[in-house]
Amino acid sequence: MAIFLDPEFADEMGLVAVGGDLEPQRLVEAYCSGIFPWFDEGGPVLWWSPDPRAILEIDGLHVSRRLARTLRSGKFRCTINHAFDQVIRGCADRTEGTWLVPDMIAAYERLFRLGLAHSVEAWCGDELAGGIYGVAIRGLFAAESMFTRRTDGSKAALVFLADHLRRRGFQLFDIQMITQHTLRLGAVEIPRKEYLERLKRALECDVAFIGGFKTGTGPLEFKGPVPVLKPPFIDKKDPS
């Protein structure tokens, strides 16, 4: 393991190191060490391991009654790995600016071609309504970003993803840093030490994101409405 990829070196902001590259081997090493890249265009690569760390418990996603009705209606259909390039560029297309600079996009597209990065797409008819992408390594799924173009598009993709991870036996759903949006959906923060302990256990799990399906490891499409998760997923206190 490269010395600079050690979360114990993180400063109070969670910055572990500056520099390096975004080659697949480096990224896999980073994720397996509890570290991820995040930097601005034109600047050096910055490597982070924040304390606390934000996660979504595999069985802890909050789904409001309104969202549950929308998902049951069949408004959205979800696919896996059908439009990774569109999803990652949708995540980068933000009026407030983005950390998804061209070098980052190229790096995750390489991981996608290697079968390590995946996307979930939510479609409304033939229109891409929202999506999410991330990196899957054994029992870890590290969500990187999501976007929406239709109301509830990204939420539909997230609900589908959470259910998919549960069914596949994943142990850790990393979202890196908490936001008001993910907090409402059930995100929690845990100490870095606990995160690293759970990461170690997740990496010992012999599971795969899509391997083992009869259709192989290529794009998958799922018929019917997005599955609505059973309690405790549905938040009866939230009627919105």
XYZ file of C-alpha atoms in Angstrom:
240
model
C 0.000 0.000 0.000
C 1.304 3.434 -0.886
C 2.188 5.411 2.244
C 0.131 8.455 1.303
C -3.019 6.350 0.971
C -3.413 5.961 4.719
C -6.476 7.518 6.399
C -4.468 7.899 9.600
C -2.671 10.783 7.885
C -5.905 12.762 7.393
C -5.977 16.282 8.790
C -8.940 17.728 10.706
C -10.765 18.372 7.417
C -10.263 14.787 6.270
C -7.565 15.530 3.672
C -5.175 12.595 3.437
C -2.829 13.569 0.621
C -2.229 15.756 -2.425
C -1.104 14.506 -5.821
C -0.901 11.135 -7.485
C -2.988 9.857 -10.371
C -6.435 8.444 -11.092
C -5.386 5.151 -12.591
C -7.678 2.197 -11.785
C -5.190 0.517 -9.451
C -4.795 3.737 -7.461
C -8.557 4.270 -7.194
C -9.221 0.695 -6.089
C -6.463 0.971 -3.488
C -7.987 4.232 -2.266
C -11.542 2.900 -1.925
C -10.271 -0.222 -0.158
C -8.474 2.077 2.280
C -11.509 4.273 2.974
C -10.266 7.152 0.824
C -11.753 8.901 -2.229
C -10.619 11.644 -4.651
C -12.263 15.067 -4.801
C -10.704 18.175 -6.322
C -11.329 21.184 -8.549
C -10.427 21.484 -12.218
C -6.893 22.731 -12.698
C -5.810 21.689 -9.211
C -3.939 18.637 -7.969
C -5.728 15.428 -7.051
C -6.893 15.600 -3.434
C -7.552 12.440 -1.410
C -10.064 12.453 1.445
C -11.175 10.337 4.367
C -13.571 12.495 6.409
C -14.381 11.935 10.053
C -17.269 11.377 10.553
C -18.180 9.464 7.385
C -21.671 9.465 5.868
C -23.358 6.192 4.970
C -26.810 4.870 4.180
C -27.599 1.746 6.130
C -28.589 -0.968 3.659
C -31.966 -1.315 5.372
C -32.254 2.295 6.538
C -33.474 4.287 3.543
C -36.465 6.520 4.341
C -39.197 6.487 1.704
C -42.070 8.905 2.187
C -45.628 7.730 1.540
C -45.879 10.099 -1.415
C -42.700 8.706 -2.980
C -43.871 5.152 -2.318
C -47.101 5.879 -4.215
C -45.105 7.315 -7.108
C -42.870 4.253 -7.288
C -45.825 1.868 -7.158
C -47.528 3.775 -9.985
C -44.970 2.537 -12.491
C -43.980 6.063 -13.516
C -40.322 5.025 -13.532
C -38.489 1.964 -14.764
C -34.925 1.324 -13.707
C -31.943 -0.151 -15.472
C -28.370 -0.962 -14.522
C -25.393 0.088 -16.662
C -27.507 1.112 -19.655
C -26.300 4.711 -19.798
C -23.256 5.164 -17.569
C -21.866 7.951 -19.747
C -25.154 9.848 -19.625
C -25.466 9.415 -15.869
C -21.987 10.630 -15.001
C -22.368 13.618 -17.314
C -25.788 14.324 -15.856
C -24.154 14.420 -12.428
C -21.531 16.842 -13.751
C -24.079 19.192 -15.323
C -24.756 21.531 -12.406
C -25.333 25.271 -12.517
C -23.396 25.728 -9.273
C -20.305 24.039 -10.731
C -18.973 20.524 -10.282
C -16.060 18.526 -8.941
C -16.649 16.043 -11.784
C -13.905 17.467 -13.960
C -12.951 15.767 -17.251
C -10.110 13.779 -15.652
C -12.518 12.388 -13.047
C -15.104 11.460 -15.666
C -12.454 9.656 -17.710
C -11.215 7.813 -14.602
C -14.652 6.491 -13.672
C -15.388 5.550 -17.267
C -12.244 3.394 -17.127
C -13.546 1.776 -13.944
C -16.867 1.183 -15.679
C -15.159 -0.605 -18.555
C -13.356 -2.757 -15.980
C -16.650 -3.682 -14.301
C -15.899 -1.766 -11.086
C -18.111 1.296 -11.571
C -21.846 1.006 -12.174
C -24.827 3.207 -12.865
C -28.509 2.946 -12.069
C -30.838 4.800 -14.415
C -34.432 5.843 -13.789
C -36.442 6.328 -16.986
C -39.754 8.041 -17.546
C -40.809 6.677 -20.893
C -37.713 7.004 -23.067
C -36.378 9.989 -21.123
C -33.578 9.623 -18.599
C -35.233 11.073 -15.493
C -32.388 10.605 -13.044
C -29.564 8.347 -12.036
C -26.765 7.492 -9.679
C -23.325 5.968 -10.139
C -20.638 4.590 -7.877
C -17.929 2.023 -7.335
C -18.567 -1.559 -6.201
C -15.774 -3.611 -4.639
C -16.912 -6.840 -3.026
C -19.372 -5.849 -0.236
C -18.747 -2.095 -0.581
C -20.753 0.246 -2.766
C -19.337 3.770 -2.777
C -21.927 6.112 -4.260
C -20.297 9.032 -6.003
C -23.076 11.272 -7.280
C -26.667 11.387 -8.491
C -28.799 13.734 -10.539
C -32.410 14.297 -11.482
C -34.222 15.773 -14.471
C -37.744 14.801 -13.431
C -39.246 15.095 -9.973
C -38.296 11.985 -7.970
C -36.032 10.678 -10.736
C -32.924 10.420 -8.584
C -34.953 9.136 -5.621
C -36.372 6.333 -7.756
C -32.850 5.345 -8.771
C -31.672 5.485 -5.148
C -34.547 3.356 -3.833
C -33.907 0.817 -6.567
C -30.176 0.821 -5.795
C -30.714 0.311 -2.056
C -33.007 -2.644 -2.722
C -30.536 -4.067 -5.235
C -27.644 -3.824 -2.761
C -29.723 -5.525 -0.074
C -30.701 -8.381 -2.381
C -27.114 -8.840 -3.538
C -25.760 -9.030 0.008
C -23.784 -5.783 0.175
C -22.676 -4.691 3.635
C -21.648 -1.033 3.285
C -23.329 1.776 1.327
C -20.901 4.702 1.464
C -22.066 8.210 0.509
C -18.935 9.994 1.819
C -20.449 13.240 3.149
C -23.917 14.030 4.416
C -26.219 16.647 2.865
C -29.673 17.882 3.810
C -31.047 15.857 0.907
C -29.447 12.559 1.969
C -30.222 13.285 5.642
C -33.933 13.344 4.807
C -33.484 10.006 3.057
C -32.004 8.399 6.147
C -28.260 9.024 5.847
C -26.242 8.828 9.057
C -22.710 9.706 10.084
C -20.353 7.302 11.813
C -16.806 7.802 13.148
C -14.003 7.091 10.706
C -12.730 4.287 12.945
C -16.097 2.531 12.786
C -16.310 3.121 9.035
C -12.898 1.508 8.490
C -13.876 -1.487 10.620
C -17.088 -1.948 8.636
C -15.196 -1.452 5.378
C -12.798 -4.247 6.300
C -15.713 -6.607 6.919
C -17.443 -5.529 3.697
C -14.329 -6.268 1.658
C -14.332 -9.807 3.034
C -17.798 -10.461 1.560
C -17.855 -12.508 -1.615
C -20.622 -10.615 -3.404
C -20.886 -8.873 -6.767
C -22.976 -6.006 -8.056
C -24.355 -7.818 -11.108
C -22.286 -10.974 -11.556
C -24.262 -14.187 -11.433
C -27.357 -12.988 -13.298
C -28.314 -15.188 -16.240
C -27.839 -12.169 -18.493
C -24.177 -11.989 -17.508
C -22.439 -8.790 -16.427
C -23.701 -6.438 -19.114
C -26.568 -3.926 -18.962
C -29.713 -5.070 -17.195
C -33.290 -3.883 -17.476
C -35.977 -4.570 -14.901
C -39.620 -4.747 -15.931
C -42.443 -3.266 -13.902
C -42.502 -0.492 -11.318
C -39.593 0.306 -9.020
C -39.869 -2.061 -6.024
C -41.208 -0.257 -2.985
C -39.231 -1.247 0.055
C -41.054 -2.584 3.082
C -40.760 -1.071 6.573
C -38.509 0.289 7.982
C -37.949 1.823 4.552
C -41.325 3.537 4.291
C -41.422 6.496 6.651
C -45.003 6.677 7.932
C -44.247 9.968 9.674
C -43.438 11.670 6.382
C -46.551 12.102 4.233
C -44.789 14.300 1.645
